[in-house]
Amino acid sequence: MVGRGARRILIAKPGLDGHDRGAKVIVRSLRDAGFEVIYTGIRQTAEMIVRTALQEDVDAVGLSLLSGSHMTLFPKVIELLGKNGLGSILVFGGGIIPDEDILRLKKRGVAEIFGPGTPTDDIVTFLRSRFDKRPPKAAGAGPRVKEGVPKKKGRNARR
Amino acid sequence: MPAAKGSINGLAARVRDRDPAALSRALTLVTDEAPGHEEVSRALFRARGRSHKIGLCGPPGSGKSSLVSRLVTDFRRSAKTVGVLAVDPTSPFTGGAFLGDRLRFQEHALDDGVFMRSLATRGMMGGLNQNIYPAIHALEAYGFDVILIETVGTGQDEVDIADTVDTVICVMAPYQGDEFQAMKAGMTEIADIFAVNKADVEGADRTVASLRDALSLGPHEGWESPVIAVSAMTGKGIATLAGKIEDHRKCLADTPEGASREKRQLRRELSLLISKRIYRDTLGRITEGHIQQLLAKKSDPQTLGKILISSRKK
């Protein structure tokens, strides 16, 4: 079987949170649902996430965060995606996120938040329905990125 | 719906202008075979032959990804820019794939001189993706000095890489077999360089020695594939490996072997394109009726196959 045009999803863990079991479960179920899943592991900065999203030309980015810094990190990723011409990428998230923050995050552009214990089927259904509504990628899409993502010193240089 | 010609030319020009977003989009177009991909491929083909192409094959668990990352560090030290294509298997049941090679590559996450793209095999056997050639040309058009391709790594039949790249590195972990294993056909026949990874592990020396032994039994002409102990973890042997890669590149440039490889690569690229078209053309016309005929033994695969192939549209 040739899965030409399979949708690509980046699963990333921003910040210093090292609990990646949940992310790995999501990666497995998305792969089983027919998606191509890129997982870059823990300790991702917003810059690293956006650069990966650009190079891998993903359709969606799933952020997994259990450490509580979602209100800074999620919007930062969305902002950087926008600055790099990647504003049409679907951003969703998961982890320990209080209800009142979910609303605020959605206002900032996060498409959906899936709390702990969400059946992975729900995430798959959500993604499929969103992707169905989108046109396939075109040759002319994406404005010119002048300088790429601004450089930082590397993954071991913390803020 | 055909893509506007202007946007295709614009895309190829932006790739040549080193716009990473354009490169990324071009890679998607050619690997998805999306509308406009043929024109993009045509435009990018002109850059063919610009970069030194290195392929890494070897069994799963041999540490290819970590080695790729180390090699990139070494190349970057000599100010070489690097494009990486890392291939992982597509599930034949779900069509999905876990593309995990980036995990070992995080050291280069923010380096402008490095670009990595993870590819799924999408049904193709041989450890690569069927659109690997246009993907390579996209990286060449961007202007990378070196292109690294990491295959899936499932086994000895992964010889397609030999006709895709200039230098083949076969990565092995210690204990993977004695000299008889090395004598078996397949991967070991195509390697220009052997890298025994995890040199820090006990038994690595023996593996290196037995490989060298096995190779010494073969003919001695032209390039003799060296066996190098490396450790992606500690960095041991990486500079030596990089040195051998450069030696091989020079050997190809200075001898007829280089031209002969180029021609093999082109021949394979053309054959792959043709067979892909014919395959799809013909496969698409297999009907339930044909299968019923076979079930009832009213016909046989040889007969039906001939009919299907010869009744293709010209």
Short mmCIF file of C-alpha atoms in Angstrom, two decimals:
data_model
loop_
_atom_site.label_atom_id
_atom_site.label_comp_id
_atom_site.label_asym_id
_atom_site.label_seq_id
_atom_site.Cartn_x
_atom_site.Cartn_y
_atom_site.Cartn_z
CA MET A 1 0.00 0.00 0.00
CA VAL A 2 1.33 3.42 -0.87
CA GLY A 3 0.30 6.13 1.54
CA ARG A 4 0.95 9.04 -0.74
CA GLY A 5 -0.08 12.27 0.87
CA ALA A 6 -0.28 10.86 4.38
CA ARG A 7 -0.79 13.58 6.95
CA ARG A 8 2.23 14.39 9.06
CA ILE A 9 2.07 15.23 12.73
CA LEU A 10 4.78 16.47 15.06
CA ILE A 11 4.48 15.48 18.68
CA ALA A 12 6.69 17.57 20.90
CA LYS A 13 7.35 18.10 24.58
CA PRO A 14 8.26 21.72 25.19
CA GLY A 15 9.98 22.92 28.34
CA LEU A 16 11.68 20.91 31.03
CA ASP A 17 9.02 18.30 31.63
CA GLY A 18 10.54 14.84 31.29
CA HIS A 19 7.45 12.62 31.56
CA ASP A 20 7.04 11.33 28.06
CA ARG A 21 4.94 8.21 28.48
CA GLY A 22 1.76 10.03 27.48
CA ALA A 23 3.40 11.49 24.42
CA LYS A 24 4.65 8.07 23.37
CA VAL A 25 1.17 6.60 23.71
CA ILE A 26 -0.16 9.33 21.43
CA VAL A 27 2.64 8.73 18.93
CA ARG A 28 1.72 5.03 18.77
CA SER A 29 -1.98 5.60 18.30
CA LEU A 30 -1.49 8.24 15.65
CA ARG A 31 0.82 5.92 13.75
CA ASP A 32 -1.77 3.14 14.05
CA ALA A 33 -4.35 5.55 12.70
CA GLY A 34 -2.34 5.99 9.50
CA PHE A 35 -0.49 9.23 10.20
CA GLU A 36 3.22 9.83 9.78
CA VAL A 37 4.37 10.90 13.23
CA ILE A 38 7.55 12.76 14.02
CA TYR A 39 8.59 12.75 17.65
CA THR A 40 11.51 14.86 18.77
CA GLY A 41 11.60 13.89 22.44
CA ILE A 42 11.75 15.94 25.59
CA ARG A 43 13.19 19.37 26.34
CA GLN A 44 12.13 21.09 23.19
CA THR A 45 12.26 24.86 23.02
CA ALA A 46 9.65 26.71 21.00
CA GLU A 47 12.35 27.47 18.41
CA MET A 48 13.26 23.81 18.02
CA ILE A 49 9.61 22.83 17.65
CA VAL A 50 8.94 25.43 14.98
CA ARG A 51 12.08 24.59 13.05
CA THR A 52 11.14 20.92 13.03
CA ALA A 53 7.61 21.78 11.94
CA LEU A 54 9.05 23.75 9.05
CA GLN A 55 11.56 21.14 7.88
CA GLU A 56 9.10 18.30 8.18
CA ASP A 57 6.21 20.26 6.59
CA VAL A 58 3.79 18.92 9.16
CA ASP A 59 0.03 19.36 9.10
CA ALA A 60 -0.31 19.49 12.87
CA VAL A 61 1.72 19.94 16.02
CA GLY A 62 0.71 18.24 19.25
CA LEU A 63 2.25 19.69 22.39
CA SER A 64 2.41 17.59 25.51
CA LEU A 65 3.03 19.39 28.79
CA LEU A 66 2.67 18.19 32.33
CA SER A 67 4.74 20.80 34.10
CA GLY A 68 2.29 23.70 34.22
CA SER A 69 4.05 26.17 31.95
CA HIS A 70 1.49 25.77 29.19
CA MET A 71 0.32 29.37 29.29
CA THR A 72 3.73 30.60 28.24
CA LEU A 73 4.93 27.78 26.03
CA PHE A 74 1.83 27.04 23.93
CA PRO A 75 1.27 30.66 22.84
CA LYS A 76 4.99 31.05 22.20
CA VAL A 77 4.95 28.11 19.78
CA ILE A 78 1.87 29.48 18.04
CA GLU A 79 3.42 32.93 17.74
CA LEU A 80 6.64 31.57 16.28
CA LEU A 81 4.77 29.34 13.86
CA GLY A 82 2.93 32.43 12.64
CA LYS A 83 6.13 34.44 12.25
CA ASN A 84 7.57 31.68 10.10
CA GLY A 85 4.67 31.40 7.71
CA LEU A 86 3.38 28.26 9.40
CA GLY A 87 0.21 29.75 10.83
CA SER A 88 -1.99 27.23 9.07
CA ILE A 89 -0.54 24.32 11.03
CA LEU A 90 -3.09 22.87 13.42
CA VAL A 91 -1.91 23.10 17.04
CA PHE A 92 -3.38 20.86 19.68
CA GLY A 93 -2.21 19.89 23.11
CA GLY A 94 -2.40 17.53 26.02
CA GLY A 95 -1.30 17.19 29.59
CA ILE A 96 -2.26 18.66 32.93
CA ILE A 97 -4.13 21.82 31.97
CA PRO A 98 -6.91 23.39 34.10
CA ASP A 99 -10.26 24.08 32.42
CA GLU A 100 -10.03 27.86 32.67
CA ASP A 101 -6.69 27.75 30.87
CA ILE A 102 -8.12 25.58 28.10
CA LEU A 103 -10.46 28.40 27.16
CA ARG A 104 -7.69 30.96 27.19
CA LEU A 105 -5.45 28.72 25.12
CA LYS A 106 -8.16 28.22 22.53
CA LYS A 107 -8.50 31.97 22.26
CA ARG A 108 -4.79 32.11 21.53
CA GLY A 109 -5.11 29.63 18.68
CA VAL A 110 -4.84 26.16 20.18
CA ALA A 111 -7.39 24.07 18.32
CA GLU A 112 -8.10 21.60 21.14
CA ILE A 113 -6.71 20.36 24.43
CA PHE A 114 -7.01 16.71 25.42
CA GLY A 115 -6.77 16.05 29.15
CA PRO A 116 -5.20 12.97 30.70
CA GLY A 117 -7.24 9.85 30.11
CA THR A 118 -8.77 11.09 26.86
CA PRO A 119 -9.31 8.05 24.64
CA THR A 120 -6.76 8.25 21.84
CA ASP A 121 -9.59 7.57 19.38
CA ASP A 122 -11.00 11.00 20.23
CA ILE A 123 -7.76 12.62 19.17
CA VAL A 124 -7.67 10.62 15.95
CA THR A 125 -11.28 11.52 15.13
CA PHE A 126 -10.62 15.17 15.84
CA LEU A 127 -7.55 15.27 13.60
CA ARG A 128 -9.23 13.39 10.77
CA SER A 129 -12.22 15.72 10.77
CA ARG A 130 -10.00 18.79 10.75
CA PHE A 131 -7.77 17.44 7.99
CA ASP A 132 -10.74 16.48 5.84
CA LYS A 133 -11.73 20.11 5.70
CA ARG A 134 -8.34 21.21 4.42
CA PRO A 135 -7.13 21.44 0.85
CA PRO A 136 -3.97 19.50 0.01
CA LYS A 137 -0.68 21.38 0.12
CA ALA A 138 0.07 23.47 -2.94
CA ALA A 139 3.26 24.50 -4.66
CA GLY A 140 2.90 28.18 -4.07
CA ALA A 141 1.92 28.00 -0.43
CA GLY A 142 3.94 29.66 2.28
CA PRO A 143 5.45 33.13 2.21
CA ARG A 144 9.18 33.42 1.90
CA VAL A 145 11.02 32.85 5.14
CA LYS A 146 13.79 35.43 5.14
CA GLU A 147 16.05 34.30 7.91
CA GLY A 148 14.56 31.13 9.19
CA VAL A 149 14.11 30.55 12.88
CA PRO A 150 16.37 32.78 15.01
CA LYS A 151 19.33 30.88 16.36
CA LYS A 152 19.86 30.09 19.97
CA LYS A 153 22.97 28.46 21.42
CA GLY A 154 21.60 24.96 21.27
CA ARG A 155 19.49 22.61 23.27
CA ASN A 156 21.62 22.79 26.38
CA ALA A 157 21.50 26.54 26.68
CA ARG A 158 18.51 27.19 28.88
CA ARG A 159 16.86 30.59 29.05
CA MET B 1 -6.07 20.57 -10.43
CA PRO B 2 -2.74 21.59 -11.97
CA ALA B 3 -0.59 24.02 -10.03
CA ALA B 4 0.10 27.36 -11.69
CA LYS B 5 3.31 27.20 -13.69
CA GLY B 6 4.49 30.44 -12.19
CA SER B 7 4.28 29.06 -8.68
CA ILE B 8 6.32 25.95 -9.63
CA ASN B 9 9.10 28.03 -11.16
CA GLY B 10 8.90 30.30 -8.18
CA LEU B 11 9.23 27.36 -5.84
CA ALA B 12 12.30 25.92 -7.58
CA ALA B 13 13.89 29.38 -7.65
CA ARG B 14 13.27 29.81 -3.93
CA VAL B 15 14.87 26.43 -3.26
CA ARG B 16 17.94 27.52 -5.21
CA ASP B 17 17.85 30.73 -3.20
CA ARG B 18 18.17 28.66 -0.03
CA ASP B 19 14.73 29.29 1.37
CA PRO B 20 14.16 26.41 3.83
CA ALA B 21 10.37 26.75 3.67
CA ALA B 22 10.50 26.32 -0.10
CA LEU B 23 12.79 23.31 0.21
CA SER B 24 10.41 21.76 2.68
CA ARG B 25 7.42 22.35 0.41
CA ALA B 26 9.31 21.00 -2.62
CA LEU B 27 10.15 17.84 -0.69
CA THR B 28 6.49 17.40 0.18
CA LEU B 29 5.39 17.90 -3.41
CA VAL B 30 7.76 15.31 -4.82
CA THR B 31 7.22 12.74 -2.09
CA ASP B 32 3.44 13.16 -2.16
CA GLU B 33 3.44 13.30 -5.97
CA ALA B 34 1.09 16.22 -5.55
CA PRO B 35 -0.12 18.39 -8.46
CA GLY B 36 2.88 20.13 -9.96
CA HIS B 37 5.41 17.58 -8.73
CA GLU B 38 6.58 16.61 -12.20
CA GLU B 39 7.46 20.19 -13.11
CA VAL B 40 9.19 20.71 -9.78
CA SER B 41 11.19 17.51 -10.28
CA ARG B 42 12.15 18.64 -13.75
CA ALA B 43 13.32 22.01 -12.51
CA LEU B 44 15.27 20.55 -9.61
CA PHE B 45 16.95 17.83 -11.68
CA ARG B 46 19.26 20.42 -13.17
CA ALA B 47 21.14 20.54 -9.87
CA ARG B 48 21.91 16.84 -10.04
CA GLY B 49 25.42 15.80 -9.14
CA ARG B 50 26.30 18.86 -7.06
CA SER B 51 26.55 17.24 -3.68
CA HIS B 52 28.50 14.34 -2.26
CA LYS B 53 25.87 11.76 -1.41
CA ILE B 54 26.50 9.37 1.45
CA GLY B 55 24.23 6.50 2.39
CA LEU B 56 24.13 4.72 5.72
CA CYS B 57 22.67 1.27 5.88
CA GLY B 58 22.85 -1.40 8.52
CA PRO B 59 20.66 -3.43 10.85
CA PRO B 60 18.29 -1.77 13.29
CA GLY B 61 20.02 -1.05 16.55
CA SER B 62 23.43 -0.57 14.97
CA GLY B 63 23.27 3.12 15.85
CA LYS B 64 22.92 4.65 12.38
CA SER B 65 21.01 7.70 13.61
CA SER B 66 23.50 8.56 16.32
CA LEU B 67 26.32 8.09 13.86
CA VAL B 68 24.62 10.39 11.37
CA SER B 69 24.44 13.05 14.04
CA ARG B 70 28.12 12.69 14.87
CA LEU B 71 29.12 12.84 11.24
CA VAL B 72 27.10 16.01 10.78
CA THR B 73 29.00 17.58 13.68
CA ASP B 74 32.25 16.70 11.96
CA PHE B 75 31.12 18.06 8.61
CA ARG B 76 29.96 21.27 10.23
CA ARG B 77 33.35 21.71 11.81
CA SER B 78 34.79 21.93 8.31
CA ALA B 79 32.00 24.35 7.41
CA LYS B 80 30.21 21.88 5.13
CA THR B 81 26.45 22.24 4.89
CA VAL B 82 24.45 19.03 5.21
CA GLY B 83 21.05 17.82 4.07
CA VAL B 84 19.75 14.64 5.70
CA LEU B 85 17.03 12.25 4.55
CA ALA B 86 16.13 9.68 7.19
CA VAL B 87 13.83 6.85 6.18
CA ASP B 88 11.63 4.81 8.49
CA PRO B 89 9.14 2.07 7.64
CA THR B 90 5.49 2.64 6.81
CA SER B 91 3.16 0.11 8.39
CA PRO B 92 1.72 -2.09 5.65
CA PHE B 93 -1.47 -2.40 7.70
CA THR B 94 -2.24 1.16 8.69
CA GLY B 95 -0.21 3.27 6.27
CA GLY B 96 1.18 5.17 9.25
CA ALA B 97 4.77 5.54 10.38
CA PHE B 98 6.78 6.55 13.40
CA LEU B 99 9.56 8.78 12.12
CA GLY B 100 11.93 8.79 15.03
CA ASP B 101 15.34 9.51 13.57
CA ARG B 102 15.21 13.14 14.65
CA LEU B 103 15.38 12.01 18.25
CA ARG B 104 19.09 11.36 17.90
CA PHE B 105 19.63 14.50 15.93
CA GLN B 106 18.67 17.20 18.42
CA GLU B 107 22.18 18.61 18.69
CA HIS B 108 21.67 20.14 15.24
CA ALA B 109 18.15 21.36 15.81
CA LEU B 110 18.96 25.04 15.37
CA ASP B 111 21.87 24.96 12.93
CA ASP B 112 21.05 26.86 9.74
CA GLY B 113 23.62 24.80 7.86
CA VAL B 114 21.75 21.55 8.47
CA PHE B 115 18.37 20.42 7.18
CA MET B 116 16.73 17.12 8.06
CA ARG B 117 13.68 15.51 6.54
CA SER B 118 12.14 12.30 7.83
CA LEU B 119 10.62 10.09 5.15
CA ALA B 120 8.39 7.04 5.40
CA THR B 121 8.93 4.20 2.94
CA ARG B 122 5.27 4.41 1.86
CA GLY B 123 5.19 0.89 0.54
CA MET B 124 8.53 0.77 -1.21
CA MET B 125 10.86 -2.12 -0.41
CA GLY B 126 14.63 -1.79 -0.20
CA GLY B 127 14.78 0.60 2.72
CA LEU B 128 14.10 3.81 0.82
CA ASN B 129 11.21 5.90 -0.48
CA GLN B 130 10.25 5.63 -4.15
CA ASN B 131 10.68 9.36 -4.61
CA ILE B 132 14.14 9.44 -3.09
CA TYR B 133 15.74 10.74 -6.29
CA PRO B 134 13.71 13.95 -6.67
CA ALA B 135 14.08 14.45 -2.92
CA ILE B 136 17.85 14.27 -3.36
CA HIS B 137 17.73 16.73 -6.26
CA ALA B 138 15.78 19.16 -4.10
CA LEU B 139 18.60 19.09 -1.55
CA GLU B 140 21.16 19.46 -4.34
CA ALA B 141 19.31 22.46 -5.75
CA TYR B 142 19.41 24.03 -2.28
CA GLY B 143 23.16 23.62 -2.45
CA PHE B 144 24.16 21.34 0.39
CA ASP B 145 27.78 20.21 0.26
CA VAL B 146 26.90 16.80 1.64
CA ILE B 147 23.73 14.75 1.58
CA LEU B 148 23.31 11.97 4.12
CA ILE B 149 20.70 9.29 3.60
CA GLU B 150 19.83 6.89 6.36
CA THR B 151 17.95 3.77 5.26
CA VAL B 152 15.40 1.84 7.27
CA GLY B 153 17.93 -0.84 8.05
CA THR B 154 15.99 -4.04 8.03
CA GLY B 155 18.44 -6.23 6.37
CA GLN B 156 20.69 -7.68 3.83
CA ASP B 157 18.51 -6.92 0.84
CA GLU B 158 18.88 -3.19 1.26
CA VAL B 159 21.08 -2.76 -1.78
CA ASP B 160 19.06 -0.02 -3.45
CA ILE B 161 21.11 2.54 -1.56
CA ALA B 162 24.14 1.56 -3.68
CA ASP B 163 22.57 3.03 -6.81
CA THR B 164 21.29 6.09 -5.02
CA VAL B 165 24.41 7.51 -3.40
CA ASP B 166 28.14 7.92 -4.07
CA THR B 167 29.52 6.47 -0.84
CA VAL B 168 27.86 3.63 1.06
CA ILE B 169 28.65 3.16 4.72
CA CYS B 170 27.51 -0.07 6.28
CA VAL B 171 27.03 0.38 10.00
CA MET B 172 27.21 -2.64 12.22
CA ALA B 173 27.17 -3.26 15.93
CA PRO B 174 29.57 -5.75 17.51
CA TYR B 175 28.67 -9.44 17.72
CA GLN B 176 26.67 -9.23 14.57
CA GLY B 177 28.30 -12.24 13.09
CA ASP B 178 31.55 -13.85 12.32
CA GLU B 179 33.42 -13.75 9.06
CA PHE B 180 30.89 -16.08 7.47
CA GLN B 181 28.18 -13.53 8.03
CA ALA B 182 30.33 -10.97 6.32
CA MET B 183 30.74 -13.26 3.35
CA LYS B 184 27.01 -13.41 2.72
CA ALA B 185 25.76 -11.36 -0.15
CA GLY B 186 23.89 -8.16 0.23
CA MET B 187 24.80 -5.18 2.31
CA THR B 188 28.39 -6.21 2.74
CA GLU B 189 28.83 -6.33 -1.03
CA ILE B 190 27.85 -2.74 -1.49
CA ALA B 191 29.69 -1.08 1.38
CA ASP B 192 32.46 1.34 0.51
CA ILE B 193 33.20 1.75 4.19
CA PHE B 194 32.32 -0.45 7.16
CA ALA B 195 31.71 1.27 10.45
CA VAL B 196 31.60 -0.99 13.46
CA ASN B 197 29.73 1.16 15.93
CA LYS B 198 29.72 0.94 19.71
CA ALA B 199 33.50 0.56 19.69
CA ASP B 200 33.37 1.07 23.43
CA VAL B 201 31.58 -2.27 23.84
CA GLU B 202 33.57 -5.44 24.39
CA GLY B 203 33.81 -7.57 21.28
CA ALA B 204 34.01 -4.64 18.90
CA ASP B 205 37.67 -5.37 18.18
CA ARG B 206 36.85 -8.95 17.28
CA THR B 207 34.09 -7.84 14.95
CA VAL B 208 36.44 -5.42 13.23
CA ALA B 209 39.09 -8.12 12.89
CA SER B 210 36.76 -10.77 11.54
CA LEU B 211 35.27 -8.33 9.04
CA ARG B 212 38.71 -7.39 7.82
CA ASP B 213 39.54 -11.08 7.53
CA ALA B 214 36.46 -11.80 5.48
CA LEU B 215 37.08 -8.85 3.18
CA SER B 216 40.69 -9.89 2.62
CA LEU B 217 39.41 -13.03 0.94
CA GLY B 218 37.88 -10.97 -1.84
CA PRO B 219 39.44 -9.49 -4.97
CA HIS B 220 41.87 -6.64 -4.45
CA GLU B 221 41.39 -3.97 -7.03
CA GLY B 222 40.45 -0.34 -6.92
CA TRP B 223 38.97 0.91 -3.68
CA GLU B 224 39.32 -1.50 -0.78
CA SER B 225 36.58 -0.97 1.75
CA PRO B 226 38.11 -0.11 5.12
CA VAL B 227 36.66 -1.34 8.41
CA ILE B 228 36.59 1.35 11.06
CA ALA B 229 35.72 1.10 14.72
CA VAL B 230 33.62 4.05 15.82
CA SER B 231 31.61 5.08 18.81
CA ALA B 232 28.74 7.44 18.17
CA MET B 233 28.51 7.80 21.92
CA THR B 234 32.08 8.87 22.66
CA GLY B 235 33.02 10.24 19.26
CA LYS B 236 35.87 7.81 18.83
CA GLY B 237 36.77 7.08 15.22
CA ILE B 238 34.46 9.72 13.76
CA ALA B 239 37.28 11.86 12.39
CA THR B 240 38.82 8.73 10.84
CA LEU B 241 35.47 7.84 9.29
CA ALA B 242 35.09 11.34 7.89
CA GLY B 243 38.59 11.05 6.48
CA LYS B 244 37.74 7.79 4.71
CA ILE B 245 34.57 9.36 3.31
CA GLU B 246 36.65 12.15 1.82
CA ASP B 247 39.19 9.61 0.50
CA HIS B 248 36.38 7.77 -1.24
CA ARG B 249 34.99 10.94 -2.70
CA LYS B 250 38.42 11.73 -4.14
CA CYS B 251 38.74 8.19 -5.45
CA LEU B 252 35.45 8.56 -7.32
CA ALA B 253 36.46 11.97 -8.68
CA ASP B 254 39.86 10.72 -9.85
CA THR B 255 38.92 7.37 -11.38
CA PRO B 256 36.44 6.04 -13.93
CA GLU B 257 34.50 4.49 -11.05
CA GLY B 258 32.95 7.87 -10.34
CA ALA B 259 31.48 8.27 -13.81
CA SER B 260 30.33 4.69 -13.81
CA ARG B 261 28.45 5.21 -10.55
CA GLU B 262 26.83 8.36 -11.78
CA LYS B 263 25.51 6.46 -14.77
CA ARG B 264 24.21 3.66 -12.55
CA GLN B 265 22.41 6.20 -10.39
CA LEU B 266 20.80 7.81 -13.41
CA ARG B 267 19.85 4.49 -14.91
CA ARG B 268 18.21 3.46 -11.65
CA GLU B 269 16.41 6.78 -11.33
CA LEU B 270 14.96 6.44 -14.81
CA SER B 271 14.06 2.76 -14.36
CA LEU B 272 12.34 3.45 -11.08
CA LEU B 273 10.23 6.17 -12.60
CA ILE B 274 9.23 4.02 -15.54
CA SER B 275 8.49 0.91 -13.52
CA LYS B 276 6.49 2.94 -11.03
CA ARG B 277 4.28 4.29 -13.82
CA ILE B 278 3.79 0.94 -15.48
CA TYR B 279 3.18 -0.77 -12.14
CA ARG B 280 0.46 1.64 -11.18
CA ASP B 281 -1.05 1.74 -14.63
CA THR B 282 -1.35 -1.99 -14.80
CA LEU B 283 -2.20 -2.75 -11.19
CA GLY B 284 -5.08 -0.33 -11.35
CA ARG B 285 -6.75 -2.45 -13.98
CA ILE B 286 -6.91 -5.66 -11.99
CA THR B 287 -10.59 -6.33 -11.40
CA GLU B 288 -12.55 -8.66 -9.16
CA GLY B 289 -13.37 -10.51 -12.36
CA HIS B 290 -9.72 -11.33 -12.91
CA ILE B 291 -9.41 -12.73 -9.40
CA GLN B 292 -12.52 -14.82 -9.89
CA GLN B 293 -11.00 -16.26 -13.04
CA LEU B 294 -7.91 -17.27 -11.09
CA LEU B 295 -9.99 -18.74 -8.25
CA ALA B 296 -11.91 -20.87 -10.71
CA LYS B 297 -8.68 -21.70 -12.52
CA LYS B 298 -10.24 -20.42 -15.70
CA SER B 299 -7.00 -18.57 -16.27
CA ASP B 300 -3.57 -18.31 -14.64
CA PRO B 301 -1.41 -15.40 -13.42
CA GLN B 302 1.02 -15.67 -16.37
CA THR B 303 -1.76 -15.36 -18.94
CA LEU B 304 -3.70 -12.66 -17.17
CA GLY B 305 -0.54 -10.75 -16.40
CA LYS B 306 0.44 -10.67 -20.06
CA ILE B 307 -3.01 -9.49 -21.07
CA LEU B 308 -3.04 -6.73 -18.48
CA ILE B 309 0.43 -5.51 -19.34
CA SER B 310 -0.05 -5.50 -23.08
CA SER B 311 -3.43 -3.80 -22.93
CA ARG B 312 -1.98 -0.70 -21.24
CA LYS B 313 -2.66 2.70 -22.70
CA LYS B 314 0.28 3.78 -24.84
#
